[in-house]
PDB file of C-alpha atoms in Angstrom:
ATOM      1  CA  MET A   1     -18.165  -9.252   7.557  1.00 89.00           C
ATOM      2  CA  ARG A   2     -17.814  -5.641   7.750  1.00 94.00           C
ATOM      3  CA  THR A   3     -15.229  -3.918   5.365  1.00 96.00           C
ATOM      4  CA  PHE A   4     -14.125  -0.494   5.193  1.00 97.00           C
ATOM      5  CA  PRO A   5     -11.737   1.454   2.675  1.00 97.00           C
ATOM      6  CA  LEU A   6      -8.297   1.350   3.617  1.00 97.00           C
ATOM      7  CA  PRO A   7      -6.779   5.143   3.695  1.00 97.00           C
ATOM      8  CA  HIS A   8      -3.850   5.861   1.349  1.00 97.00           C
ATOM      9  CA  THR A   9      -4.364   2.633  -0.811  1.00 96.00           C
ATOM     10  CA  GLY A  10      -7.486   2.759  -2.646  1.00 95.00           C
ATOM     11  CA  THR A  11      -8.395  -0.704  -1.445  1.00 95.00           C
ATOM     12  CA  SER A  12     -10.664  -2.106   1.140  1.00 96.00           C
ATOM     13  CA  VAL A  13     -10.007  -4.271   4.218  1.00 97.00           C
ATOM     14  CA  SER A  14     -12.033  -6.491   6.612  1.00 97.00           C
ATOM     15  CA  SER A  15     -12.918  -5.378  10.089  1.00 98.00           C
ATOM     16  CA  ILE A  16     -11.551  -8.744  11.468  1.00 98.00           C
ATOM     17  CA  VAL A  17      -7.749  -9.800  11.336  1.00 98.00           C
ATOM     18  CA  LEU A  18      -6.888 -13.335  12.228  1.00 98.00           C
ATOM     19  CA  GLY A  19      -3.674 -13.599  14.146  1.00 98.00           C
ATOM     20  CA  PHE A  20      -1.483 -16.774  14.118  1.00 98.00           C
ATOM     21  CA  MET A  21       0.403 -16.417  17.253  1.00 97.00           C
ATOM     22  CA  ARG A  22      -1.110 -19.676  18.902  1.00 96.00           C
ATOM     23  CA  ILE A  23      -0.979 -21.974  16.385  1.00 98.00           C
ATOM     24  CA  THR A  24       2.194 -24.192  17.624  1.00 97.00           C
ATOM     25  CA  ASP A  25      -0.169 -26.734  19.050  1.00 96.00           C
ATOM     26  CA  LEU A  26      -2.243 -27.473  15.854  1.00 97.00           C
ATOM     27  CA  ASP A  27      -1.671 -29.910  13.332  1.00 97.00           C
ATOM     28  CA  ARG A  28      -1.629 -29.115   9.762  1.00 98.00           C
ATOM     29  CA  ASP A  29      -5.485 -30.158   9.223  1.00 98.00           C
ATOM     30  CA  ARG A  30      -6.535 -27.779  12.173  1.00 98.00           C
ATOM     31  CA  ILE A  31      -4.558 -24.889  10.703  1.00 98.00           C
ATOM     32  CA  ARG A  32      -6.110 -25.436   7.403  1.00 98.00           C
ATOM     33  CA  ARG A  33      -9.586 -25.744   8.770  1.00 98.00           C
ATOM     34  CA  LEU A  34      -9.004 -22.359  11.001  1.00 98.00           C
ATOM     35  CA  VAL A  35      -7.979 -20.716   7.784  1.00 98.00           C
ATOM     36  CA  ASP A  36     -10.596 -21.954   5.606  1.00 97.00           C
ATOM     37  CA  THR A  37     -13.228 -20.909   8.274  1.00 98.00           C
ATOM     38  CA  ALA A  38     -11.758 -17.583   8.166  1.00 97.00           C
ATOM     39  CA  LEU A  39     -11.843 -17.237   4.495  1.00 97.00           C
ATOM     40  CA  ASP A  40     -15.257 -18.383   4.353  1.00 97.00           C
ATOM     41  CA  ALA A  41     -16.329 -15.835   7.004  1.00 97.00           C
ATOM     42  CA  GLY A  42     -14.813 -12.956   4.994  1.00 97.00           C
ATOM     43  CA  VAL A  43     -11.622 -12.412   7.073  1.00 97.00           C
ATOM     44  CA  ALA A  44      -9.161 -10.866   4.634  1.00 94.00           C
ATOM     45  CA  VAL A  45      -6.325 -10.087   6.605  1.00 98.00           C
ATOM     46  CA  PHE A  46      -3.918 -12.807   8.119  1.00 98.00           C
ATOM     47  CA  ASP A  47      -1.488 -11.448  10.844  1.00 98.00           C
ATOM     48  CA  HIS A  48       2.048 -13.001  11.755  1.00 98.00           C
ATOM     49  CA  ALA A  49       5.423 -12.142  13.500  1.00 98.00           C
ATOM     50  CA  ASP A  50       8.793 -13.377  13.211  1.00 98.00           C
ATOM     51  CA  ILE A  51       8.794 -14.246  16.778  1.00 97.00           C
ATOM     52  CA  TYR A  52       5.581 -15.954  17.215  1.00 98.00           C
ATOM     53  CA  GLY A  53       6.282 -19.467  18.193  1.00 96.00           C
ATOM     54  CA  GLY A  54       9.243 -18.916  20.636  1.00 91.00           C
ATOM     55  CA  THR A  55      11.912 -19.498  17.964  1.00 93.00           C
ATOM     56  CA  PRO A  56      12.494 -17.204  14.767  1.00 96.00           C
ATOM     57  CA  HIS A  57       9.518 -17.815  12.225  1.00 98.00           C
ATOM     58  CA  THR A  58       8.097 -20.991  14.089  1.00 98.00           C
ATOM     59  CA  CYS A  59       4.323 -19.901  13.479  1.00 98.00           C
ATOM     60  CA  GLU A  60       5.091 -18.619   9.908  1.00 98.00           C
ATOM     61  CA  LYS A  61       6.557 -22.096   9.056  1.00 98.00           C
ATOM     62  CA  LEU A  62       3.834 -23.927  10.477  1.00 98.00           C
ATOM     63  CA  PHE A  63       1.431 -21.822   8.578  1.00 98.00           C
ATOM     64  CA  GLY A  64       3.175 -22.000   5.303  1.00 98.00           C
ATOM     65  CA  ASP A  65       3.511 -25.941   5.518  1.00 98.00           C
ATOM     66  CA  ALA A  66       0.022 -26.355   5.970  1.00 98.00           C
ATOM     67  CA  VAL A  67      -1.662 -23.637   3.872  1.00 97.00           C
ATOM     68  CA  THR A  68      -1.620 -22.990   0.117  1.00 94.00           C
ATOM     69  CA  LEU A  69      -3.471 -20.225  -1.077  1.00 94.00           C
ATOM     70  CA  THR A  70      -4.873 -20.296  -4.394  1.00 94.00           C
ATOM     71  CA  PRO A  71      -3.961 -17.304  -6.788  1.00 94.00           C
ATOM     72  CA  THR A  72      -7.454 -15.976  -6.233  1.00 94.00           C
ATOM     73  CA  GLN A  73      -7.409 -16.507  -2.543  1.00 94.00           C
ATOM     74  CA  ARG A  74      -4.046 -14.889  -2.279  1.00 95.00           C
ATOM     75  CA  GLU A  75      -5.097 -11.802  -4.242  1.00 93.00           C
ATOM     76  CA  ARG A  76      -7.960 -11.206  -1.889  1.00 92.00           C
ATOM     77  CA  VAL A  77      -5.879 -11.949   1.590  1.00 96.00           C
ATOM     78  CA  ASP A  78      -3.669  -9.477   2.989  1.00 98.00           C
ATOM     79  CA  ILE A  79      -0.755 -11.229   4.736  1.00 98.00           C
ATOM     80  CA  GLN A  80       1.293  -8.987   7.351  1.00 98.00           C
ATOM     81  CA  SER A  81       4.175  -9.837   9.550  1.00 98.00           C
ATOM     82  CA  LYS A  82       6.085  -8.057  12.246  1.00 98.00           C
ATOM     83  CA  VAL A  83       9.664  -7.323  12.806  1.00 98.00           C
ATOM     84  CA  GLY A  84      11.920  -5.687  15.385  1.00 97.00           C
ATOM     85  CA  ILE A  85      11.781  -7.883  18.571  1.00 96.00           C
ATOM     86  CA  ARG A  86      14.923 -10.068  19.403  1.00 96.00           C
ATOM     87  CA  GLU A  87      15.830 -11.906  22.336  1.00 93.00           C
ATOM     88  CA  GLY A  88      16.465  -9.327  25.006  1.00 95.00           C
ATOM     89  CA  TRP A  89      16.597  -6.261  22.563  1.00 97.00           C
ATOM     90  CA  PHE A  90      14.969  -4.592  19.888  1.00 98.00           C
ATOM     91  CA  ASP A  91      16.460  -4.143  16.192  1.00 98.00           C
ATOM     92  CA  PHE A  92      15.120  -1.838  13.559  1.00 98.00           C
ATOM     93  CA  SER A  93      18.654  -1.621  11.870  1.00 98.00           C
ATOM     94  CA  HIS A  94      18.463  -2.182   7.902  1.00 98.00           C
ATOM     95  CA  ASP A  95      20.179  -5.496   7.633  1.00 98.00           C
ATOM     96  CA  HIS A  96      17.881  -6.981  10.349  1.00 98.00           C
ATOM     97  CA  ILE A  97      14.479  -5.623   8.933  1.00 98.00           C
ATOM     98  CA  VAL A  98      15.527  -6.863   5.242  1.00 98.00           C
ATOM     99  CA  ALA A  99      16.874 -10.253   6.450  1.00 98.00           C
ATOM    100  CA  THR A 100      13.945 -10.960   8.640  1.00 98.00           C
ATOM    101  CA  VAL A 101      11.536 -10.180   5.610  1.00 98.00           C
ATOM    102  CA  GLU A 102      13.314 -12.595   3.472  1.00 98.00           C
ATOM    103  CA  ASN A 103      13.033 -15.426   6.095  1.00 98.00           C
ATOM    104  CA  SER A 104       9.474 -14.803   6.665  1.00 98.00           C
ATOM    105  CA  LEU A 105       8.706 -15.081   3.331  1.00 98.00           C
ATOM    106  CA  ALA A 106      10.423 -18.207   2.850  1.00 98.00           C
ATOM    107  CA  ALA A 107       8.671 -19.622   6.037  1.00 98.00           C
ATOM    108  CA  LEU A 108       5.246 -18.382   4.925  1.00 98.00           C
ATOM    109  CA  GLY A 109       5.758 -19.746   1.287  1.00 97.00           C
ATOM    110  CA  VAL A 110       4.835 -16.372  -0.424  1.00 97.00           C
ATOM    111  CA  ASP A 111       6.780 -14.131  -2.640  1.00 97.00           C
ATOM    112  CA  HIS A 112       5.570 -10.990  -0.778  1.00 98.00           C
ATOM    113  CA  LEU A 113       4.077  -9.452   2.255  1.00 98.00           C
ATOM    114  CA  ASP A 114       1.254  -7.164   1.875  1.00 98.00           C
ATOM    115  CA  THR A 115       2.148  -5.275   5.301  1.00 98.00           C
ATOM    116  CA  LEU A 116       5.155  -5.049   7.293  1.00 98.00           C
ATOM    117  CA  LEU A 117       4.805  -3.677  10.713  1.00 98.00           C
ATOM    118  CA  LEU A 118       7.619  -2.684  13.067  1.00 98.00           C
ATOM    119  CA  HIS A 119       6.766  -4.612  16.234  1.00 96.00           C
ATOM    120  CA  ARG A 120       7.712  -2.538  19.272  1.00 95.00           C
ATOM    121  CA  PRO A 121       9.339   0.851  19.336  1.00 97.00           C
ATOM    122  CA  ASP A 122      13.328   0.735  19.092  1.00 98.00           C
ATOM    123  CA  ALA A 123      14.573   3.230  21.384  1.00 98.00           C
ATOM    124  CA  LEU A 124      17.864   3.115  19.249  1.00 98.00           C
ATOM    125  CA  VAL A 125      15.870   3.679  16.072  1.00 98.00           C
ATOM    126  CA  GLU A 126      17.589   5.722  13.130  1.00 98.00           C
ATOM    127  CA  PRO A 127      14.776   6.814  10.713  1.00 98.00           C
ATOM    128  CA  GLU A 128      17.123   6.500   7.841  1.00 98.00           C
ATOM    129  CA  GLU A 129      18.046   2.770   8.457  1.00 98.00           C
ATOM    130  CA  VAL A 130      14.377   1.993   8.485  1.00 98.00           C
ATOM    131  CA  ALA A 131      13.586   4.128   5.433  1.00 98.00           C
ATOM    132  CA  ALA A 132      16.597   2.328   3.600  1.00 98.00           C
ATOM    133  CA  ALA A 133      15.043  -1.053   4.538  1.00 98.00           C
ATOM    134  CA  PHE A 134      11.481   0.190   3.491  1.00 98.00           C
ATOM    135  CA  ASP A 135      12.610   1.421   0.112  1.00 98.00           C
ATOM    136  CA  ALA A 136      14.801  -1.810  -0.720  1.00 98.00           C
ATOM    137  CA  LEU A 137      11.799  -3.978   0.126  1.00 98.00           C
ATOM    138  CA  HIS A 138       9.184  -1.930  -1.543  1.00 98.00           C
ATOM    139  CA  ASN A 139      11.254  -1.660  -4.602  1.00 98.00           C
ATOM    140  CA  SER A 140      11.906  -5.277  -5.036  1.00 98.00           C
ATOM    141  CA  GLY A 141       8.171  -6.051  -4.529  1.00 98.00           C
ATOM    142  CA  LYS A 142       8.581  -8.075  -1.315  1.00 98.00           C
ATOM    143  CA  VAL A 143       6.580  -5.802   0.883  1.00 98.00           C
ATOM    144  CA  ARG A 144       3.550  -3.438  -0.508  1.00 98.00           C
ATOM    145  CA  GLY A 145       2.567  -1.454   2.581  1.00 98.00           C
ATOM    146  CA  PHE A 146       3.969  -0.493   6.050  1.00 98.00           C
ATOM    147  CA  GLY A 147       2.932   0.103   9.443  1.00 98.00           C
ATOM    148  CA  VAL A 148       3.858  -0.135  13.153  1.00 98.00           C
ATOM    149  CA  SER A 149       2.686  -1.738  16.459  1.00 98.00           C
ATOM    150  CA  ASN A 150       2.710  -0.115  19.692  1.00 96.00           C
ATOM    151  CA  HIS A 151       3.916   3.324  18.576  1.00 98.00           C
ATOM    152  CA  THR A 152       3.039   6.925  19.707  1.00 97.00           C
ATOM    153  CA  PRO A 153       2.309   9.579  17.748  1.00 98.00           C
ATOM    154  CA  GLY A 154       5.703  11.152  18.270  1.00 98.00           C
ATOM    155  CA  GLN A 155       7.451   7.877  17.345  1.00 98.00           C
ATOM    156  CA  ILE A 156       5.635   7.700  14.161  1.00 98.00           C
ATOM    157  CA  GLU A 157       6.584  11.347  13.288  1.00 98.00           C
ATOM    158  CA  LEU A 158       9.989  10.720  13.709  1.00 98.00           C
ATOM    159  CA  LEU A 159      10.068   7.776  11.337  1.00 98.00           C
ATOM    160  CA  LYS A 160       8.216   9.862   8.886  1.00 98.00           C
ATOM    161  CA  THR A 161      11.183  12.090   8.906  1.00 98.00           C
ATOM    162  CA  ALA A 162      12.938   9.757   6.621  1.00 98.00           C
ATOM    163  CA  VAL A 163      10.375   7.014   5.679  1.00 98.00           C
ATOM    164  CA  LYS A 164       8.632   7.872   2.281  1.00 98.00           C
ATOM    165  CA  GLN A 165       5.877   5.294   2.283  1.00 98.00           C
ATOM    166  CA  PRO A 166       2.660   6.208   4.208  1.00 98.00           C
ATOM    167  CA  ILE A 167       2.340   4.390   7.816  1.00 98.00           C
ATOM    168  CA  LEU A 168      -1.095   2.217   7.269  1.00 98.00           C
ATOM    169  CA  PHE A 169      -1.224   0.822  10.580  1.00 98.00           C
ATOM    170  CA  ASP A 170      -0.738   0.990  14.307  1.00 98.00           C
ATOM    171  CA  GLN A 171      -1.355  -2.242  16.095  1.00 98.00           C
ATOM    172  CA  VAL A 172      -2.163  -1.725  19.768  1.00 97.00           C
ATOM    173  CA  GLN A 173      -3.899  -3.365  22.852  1.00 96.00           C
ATOM    174  CA  LEU A 174      -7.658  -2.498  23.122  1.00 97.00           C
ATOM    175  CA  SER A 175     -10.884  -3.887  24.464  1.00 97.00           C
ATOM    176  CA  ILE A 176     -13.861  -2.654  26.377  1.00 97.00           C
ATOM    177  CA  VAL A 177     -11.865  -3.260  29.644  1.00 96.00           C
ATOM    178  CA  HIS A 178      -8.509  -2.096  28.414  1.00 95.00           C
ATOM    179  CA  SER A 179      -9.284   1.113  26.648  1.00 95.00           C
ATOM    180  CA  PRO A 180      -6.801   4.072  27.827  1.00 94.00           C
ATOM    181  CA  LEU A 181      -6.824   4.889  24.169  1.00 95.00           C
ATOM    182  CA  ILE A 182     -10.402   5.852  24.210  1.00 96.00           C
ATOM    183  CA  ALA A 183     -11.435   6.405  28.053  1.00 95.00           C
ATOM    184  CA  ALA A 184      -8.544   9.242  28.708  1.00 94.00           C
ATOM    185  CA  GLY A 185     -10.304  11.679  26.129  1.00 94.00           C
ATOM    186  CA  LEU A 186     -13.460  11.351  28.089  1.00 93.00           C
ATOM    187  CA  THR A 187     -12.220  12.649  31.249  1.00 92.00           C
ATOM    188  CA  ALA A 188      -9.707  15.027  30.061  1.00 90.00           C
ATOM    189  CA  ASN A 189      -8.535  17.654  32.329  1.00 88.00           C
ATOM    190  CA  MET A 190     -10.027  15.978  35.332  1.00 89.00           C
ATOM    191  CA  SER A 191      -7.195  15.847  37.851  1.00 82.00           C
ATOM    192  CA  SER A 192      -9.063  13.619  40.165  1.00 77.00           C
ATOM    193  CA  GLU A 193      -9.452  11.005  37.641  1.00 85.00           C
ATOM    194  CA  ASP A 194      -6.848   8.223  36.899  1.00 91.00           C
ATOM    195  CA  GLN A 195      -8.526   7.610  33.766  1.00 92.00           C
ATOM    196  CA  SER A 196      -7.826  11.077  32.539  1.00 92.00           C
ATOM    197  CA  VAL A 197      -3.949  10.221  32.502  1.00 92.00           C
ATOM    198  CA  ASP A 198      -3.076  10.124  28.601  1.00 92.00           C
ATOM    199  CA  ARG A 199      -1.116   6.944  28.363  1.00 90.00           C
ATOM    200  CA  ASP A 200      -1.340   6.952  24.303  1.00 92.00           C
ATOM    201  CA  ASN A 201      -0.335  10.596  23.719  1.00 93.00           C
ATOM    202  CA  GLY A 202      -3.445  11.205  21.773  1.00 95.00           C
ATOM    203  CA  LEU A 203      -2.958   8.241  19.456  1.00 98.00           C
ATOM    204  CA  LEU A 204      -6.612   7.815  18.527  1.00 98.00           C
ATOM    205  CA  ASP A 205      -7.370  11.350  17.249  1.00 97.00           C
ATOM    206  CA  TYR A 206      -3.816  11.393  15.765  1.00 98.00           C
ATOM    207  CA  ALA A 207      -4.463   8.217  13.777  1.00 98.00           C
ATOM    208  CA  ARG A 208      -7.791   9.461  12.669  1.00 98.00           C
ATOM    209  CA  THR A 209      -6.411  12.693  11.412  1.00 98.00           C
ATOM    210  CA  ARG A 210      -3.482  10.970   9.677  1.00 98.00           C
ATOM    211  CA  GLY A 211      -5.505   8.018   8.084  1.00 98.00           C
ATOM    212  CA  ILE A 212      -3.588   5.540  10.093  1.00 98.00           C
ATOM    213  CA  THR A 213      -5.863   2.419  10.665  1.00 98.00           C
ATOM    214  CA  LEU A 214      -5.550   1.041  14.308  1.00 98.00           C
ATOM    215  CA  GLN A 215      -5.641  -2.708  14.677  1.00 98.00           C
ATOM    216  CA  ALA A 216      -6.773  -3.804  18.216  1.00 98.00           C
ATOM    217  CA  TRP A 217      -4.799  -6.738  19.897  1.00 96.00           C
ATOM    218  CA  SER A 218      -6.274  -8.654  22.809  1.00 95.00           C
ATOM    219  CA  PRO A 219      -9.778  -7.641  22.075  1.00 96.00           C
ATOM    220  CA  PHE A 220     -11.262  -9.992  24.781  1.00 95.00           C
ATOM    221  CA  GLN A 221      -8.590  -9.547  27.464  1.00 91.00           C
ATOM    222  CA  SER A 222      -8.922  -7.491  30.505  1.00 82.00           C
ATOM    223  CA  GLY A 223      -4.983  -6.535  30.676  1.00 70.00           C
ATOM    224  CA  THR A 224      -1.775  -7.623  29.551  1.00 59.00           C
ATOM    225  CA  THR A 225      -1.529 -10.629  31.647  1.00 61.00           C
ATOM    226  CA  SER A 226      -5.083 -11.242  33.044  1.00 68.00           C
ATOM    227  CA  GLY A 227      -7.667 -13.256  31.388  1.00 87.00           C
ATOM    228  CA  VAL A 228     -10.612 -13.088  29.055  1.00 93.00           C
ATOM    229  CA  PHE A 229     -13.537 -10.827  30.730  1.00 95.00           C
ATOM    230  CA  VAL A 230     -16.320 -12.434  28.342  1.00 95.00           C
ATOM    231  CA  GLY A 231     -17.922 -14.764  30.850  1.00 94.00           C
ATOM    232  CA  ASP A 232     -15.796 -13.794  33.975  1.00 94.00           C
ATOM    233  CA  ARG A 233     -18.836 -13.074  36.036  1.00 94.00           C
ATOM    234  CA  LEU A 234     -16.705 -12.870  39.254  1.00 93.00           C
ATOM    235  CA  ASN A 235     -14.623  -9.942  38.236  1.00 92.00           C
ATOM    236  CA  TYR A 236     -16.958  -8.349  35.616  1.00 95.00           C
ATOM    237  CA  PRO A 237     -20.658  -9.131  36.576  1.00 97.00           C
ATOM    238  CA  GLU A 238     -22.175  -5.748  35.520  1.00 98.00           C
ATOM    239  CA  LEU A 239     -20.225  -6.106  31.940  1.00 98.00           C
ATOM    240  CA  ASN A 240     -21.162  -9.604  31.468  1.00 98.00           C
ATOM    241  CA  THR A 241     -24.945  -8.965  32.313  1.00 98.00           C
ATOM    242  CA  ALA A 242     -24.809  -5.942  29.646  1.00 98.00           C
ATOM    243  CA  LEU A 243     -23.104  -8.110  27.073  1.00 98.00           C
ATOM    244  CA  ASP A 244     -25.831 -11.013  27.648  1.00 98.00           C
ATOM    245  CA  GLU A 245     -28.588  -8.481  27.508  1.00 98.00           C
ATOM    246  CA  ILE A 246     -27.344  -6.550  24.212  1.00 98.00           C
ATOM    247  CA  ALA A 247     -26.553  -9.930  22.561  1.00 98.00           C
ATOM    248  CA  GLU A 248     -29.983 -11.186  22.942  1.00 98.00           C
ATOM    249  CA  TRP A 249     -31.540  -7.837  21.858  1.00 98.00           C
ATOM    250  CA  HIS A 250     -29.473  -8.361  18.631  1.00 98.00           C
ATOM    251  CA  GLY A 251     -29.753 -12.097  18.310  1.00 97.00           C
ATOM    252  CA  SER A 252     -25.987 -12.299  18.590  1.00 97.00           C
ATOM    253  CA  THR A 253     -23.429 -13.606  21.390  1.00 97.00           C
ATOM    254  CA  PRO A 254     -21.470 -11.960  23.942  1.00 97.00           C
ATOM    255  CA  SER A 255     -18.067 -12.361  22.080  1.00 97.00           C
ATOM    256  CA  ALA A 256     -19.777 -10.969  19.164  1.00 98.00           C
ATOM    257  CA  ILE A 257     -21.010  -7.805  21.103  1.00 98.00           C
ATOM    258  CA  ALA A 258     -17.529  -7.387  22.440  1.00 98.00           C
ATOM    259  CA  THR A 259     -16.226  -7.171  18.852  1.00 98.00           C
ATOM    260  CA  ALA A 260     -18.982  -5.001  17.936  1.00 98.00           C
ATOM    261  CA  TRP A 261     -17.956  -2.487  20.521  1.00 98.00           C
ATOM    262  CA  ILE A 262     -14.660  -2.004  18.851  1.00 98.00           C
ATOM    263  CA  THR A 263     -15.963  -1.973  15.348  1.00 98.00           C
ATOM    264  CA  ARG A 264     -18.563   0.535  16.182  1.00 98.00           C
ATOM    265  CA  HIS A 265     -16.048   3.351  16.668  1.00 98.00           C
ATOM    266  CA  PRO A 266     -15.947   5.478  13.776  1.00 97.00           C
ATOM    267  CA  ALA A 267     -12.069   5.420  13.572  1.00 98.00           C
ATOM    268  CA  ASN A 268     -12.641   2.021  11.633  1.00 98.00           C
ATOM    269  CA  ILE A 269     -10.467  -0.116  14.282  1.00 98.00           C
ATOM    270  CA  GLN A 270      -9.569  -3.637  13.134  1.00 98.00           C
ATOM    271  CA  VAL A 271      -9.997  -6.473  15.499  1.00 98.00           C
ATOM    272  CA  VAL A 272      -7.296  -8.868  15.735  1.00 98.00           C
ATOM    273  CA  LEU A 273      -8.263 -12.370  16.901  1.00 97.00           C
ATOM    274  CA  GLY A 274      -5.705 -14.686  18.552  1.00 95.00           C
ATOM    275  CA  THR A 275      -8.039 -17.596  18.595  1.00 95.00           C
ATOM    276  CA  THR A 276      -7.466 -21.003  17.215  1.00 96.00           C
ATOM    277  CA  ASN A 277     -11.194 -21.917  17.591  1.00 96.00           C
ATOM    278  CA  PRO A 278     -13.019 -21.588  14.005  1.00 97.00           C
ATOM    279  CA  ASP A 279     -16.387 -21.065  15.775  1.00 96.00           C
ATOM    280  CA  ARG A 280     -14.831 -17.797  17.726  1.00 95.00           C
ATOM    281  CA  VAL A 281     -13.720 -16.549  14.205  1.00 97.00           C
ATOM    282  CA  VAL A 282     -17.230 -16.925  12.827  1.00 97.00           C
ATOM    283  CA  GLU A 283     -18.584 -15.074  15.998  1.00 96.00           C
ATOM    284  CA  ALA A 284     -16.422 -12.262  15.562  1.00 96.00           C
ATOM    285  CA  ALA A 285     -17.017 -11.854  11.808  1.00 96.00           C
ATOM    286  CA  ALA A 286     -20.801 -11.805  12.699  1.00 96.00           C
ATOM    287  CA  GLY A 287     -20.073  -9.228  15.490  1.00 97.00           C
ATOM    288  CA  SER A 288     -18.358  -6.904  13.021  1.00 97.00           C
ATOM    289  CA  ASP A 289     -21.691  -6.388  11.395  1.00 96.00           C
ATOM    290  CA  VAL A 290     -23.452  -5.748  14.482  1.00 97.00           C
ATOM    291  CA  ARG A 291     -24.310  -1.838  14.815  1.00 97.00           C
ATOM    292  CA  LEU A 292     -24.527  -0.822  18.229  1.00 98.00           C
ATOM    293  CA  THR A 293     -26.421   2.243  19.452  1.00 98.00           C
ATOM    294  CA  ARG A 294     -24.555   4.930  21.058  1.00 98.00           C
ATOM    295  CA  GLN A 295     -26.615   4.064  24.263  1.00 98.00           C
ATOM    296  CA  GLU A 296     -25.616   0.553  23.933  1.00 98.00           C
ATOM    297  CA  TRP A 297     -21.756   1.166  23.467  1.00 98.00           C
ATOM    298  CA  TYR A 298     -21.738   3.715  26.295  1.00 98.00           C
ATOM    299  CA  ARG A 299     -23.596   1.085  28.546  1.00 98.00           C
ATOM    300  CA  LEU A 300     -20.697  -1.304  28.050  1.00 98.00           C
ATOM    301  CA  PHE A 301     -18.165   1.296  28.509  1.00 98.00           C
ATOM    302  CA  ILE A 302     -19.391   2.154  31.894  1.00 98.00           C
ATOM    303  CA  ALA A 303     -20.238  -1.385  32.997  1.00 98.00           C
ATOM    304  CA  ALA A 304     -16.652  -2.454  32.129  1.00 96.00           C
ATOM    305  CA  GLY A 305     -15.601   0.234  35.082  1.00 94.00           C
ATOM    306  CA  HIS A 306     -14.799   3.329  32.857  1.00 95.00           C
ATOM    307  CA  THR A 307     -16.017   6.763  34.186  1.00 93.00           C
ATOM    308  CA  LEU A 308     -18.147   9.435  32.291  1.00 92.00           C
ATOM    309  CA  PRO A 309     -17.883  12.794  33.844  1.00 90.00           C
TER     310      PRO A 309
END
């Protein structure tokens, strides 16, 4: 498992993050097996959110009921959760943030979160409210670090007008196929290319200069609602041929190479897995260690349908 130093903290994190959004159909034994496999593979970040499972704290409670980490395991695993999405609206108010964290801790069966992320940008955000909530949670020891999800550089800068703690993470959608985060910069100033439209407001370069670690969700998806591109030879024949050939060269698998494409980037982007299959976790962990050449990385980029000028 590839690890790297996490800016602003003096600690290191795993390149692979295991998400627990889809565990509602798993019994306790299968959840424990998933967690044990992840720990054995070196995964050291577990990702939750208060909304996962359809009703508040459902997946967190399933995890907490099934998993009891030893003190040694808890020390080396970062547990993160997210807050802010409510039914039909977003809420970054002080009271909602604090109350949600209290409920998440109870559901997970832990005494602190290593990281709390603001889930989706709240158009009515008041940075002073967020800052007061972060201070209260940090000072009480209930949350050690903070980040955001799906935020632009401007939205992060707005938060930072009041928030004192460093913003450690921004969790965003990224895969070989869905990569405007990267692709736009390669066709900058080309009015004839739709790819040149910057949909992320320069987030990748902003994050690298500010020491914000990006976390890639849906790393094997071709879009927000579309399916997995690995193995989809009908829609992505050239990409799957490239994945197969590069995987064979490295003695690996196509899914591992899709992981390696993200972890190869010098921004040290983490890959957030949504799988409930322990074997997929092992594959991704192995993929994080594969070092693609520049030629291989760009071949996959082009095979996914992106443009090089």
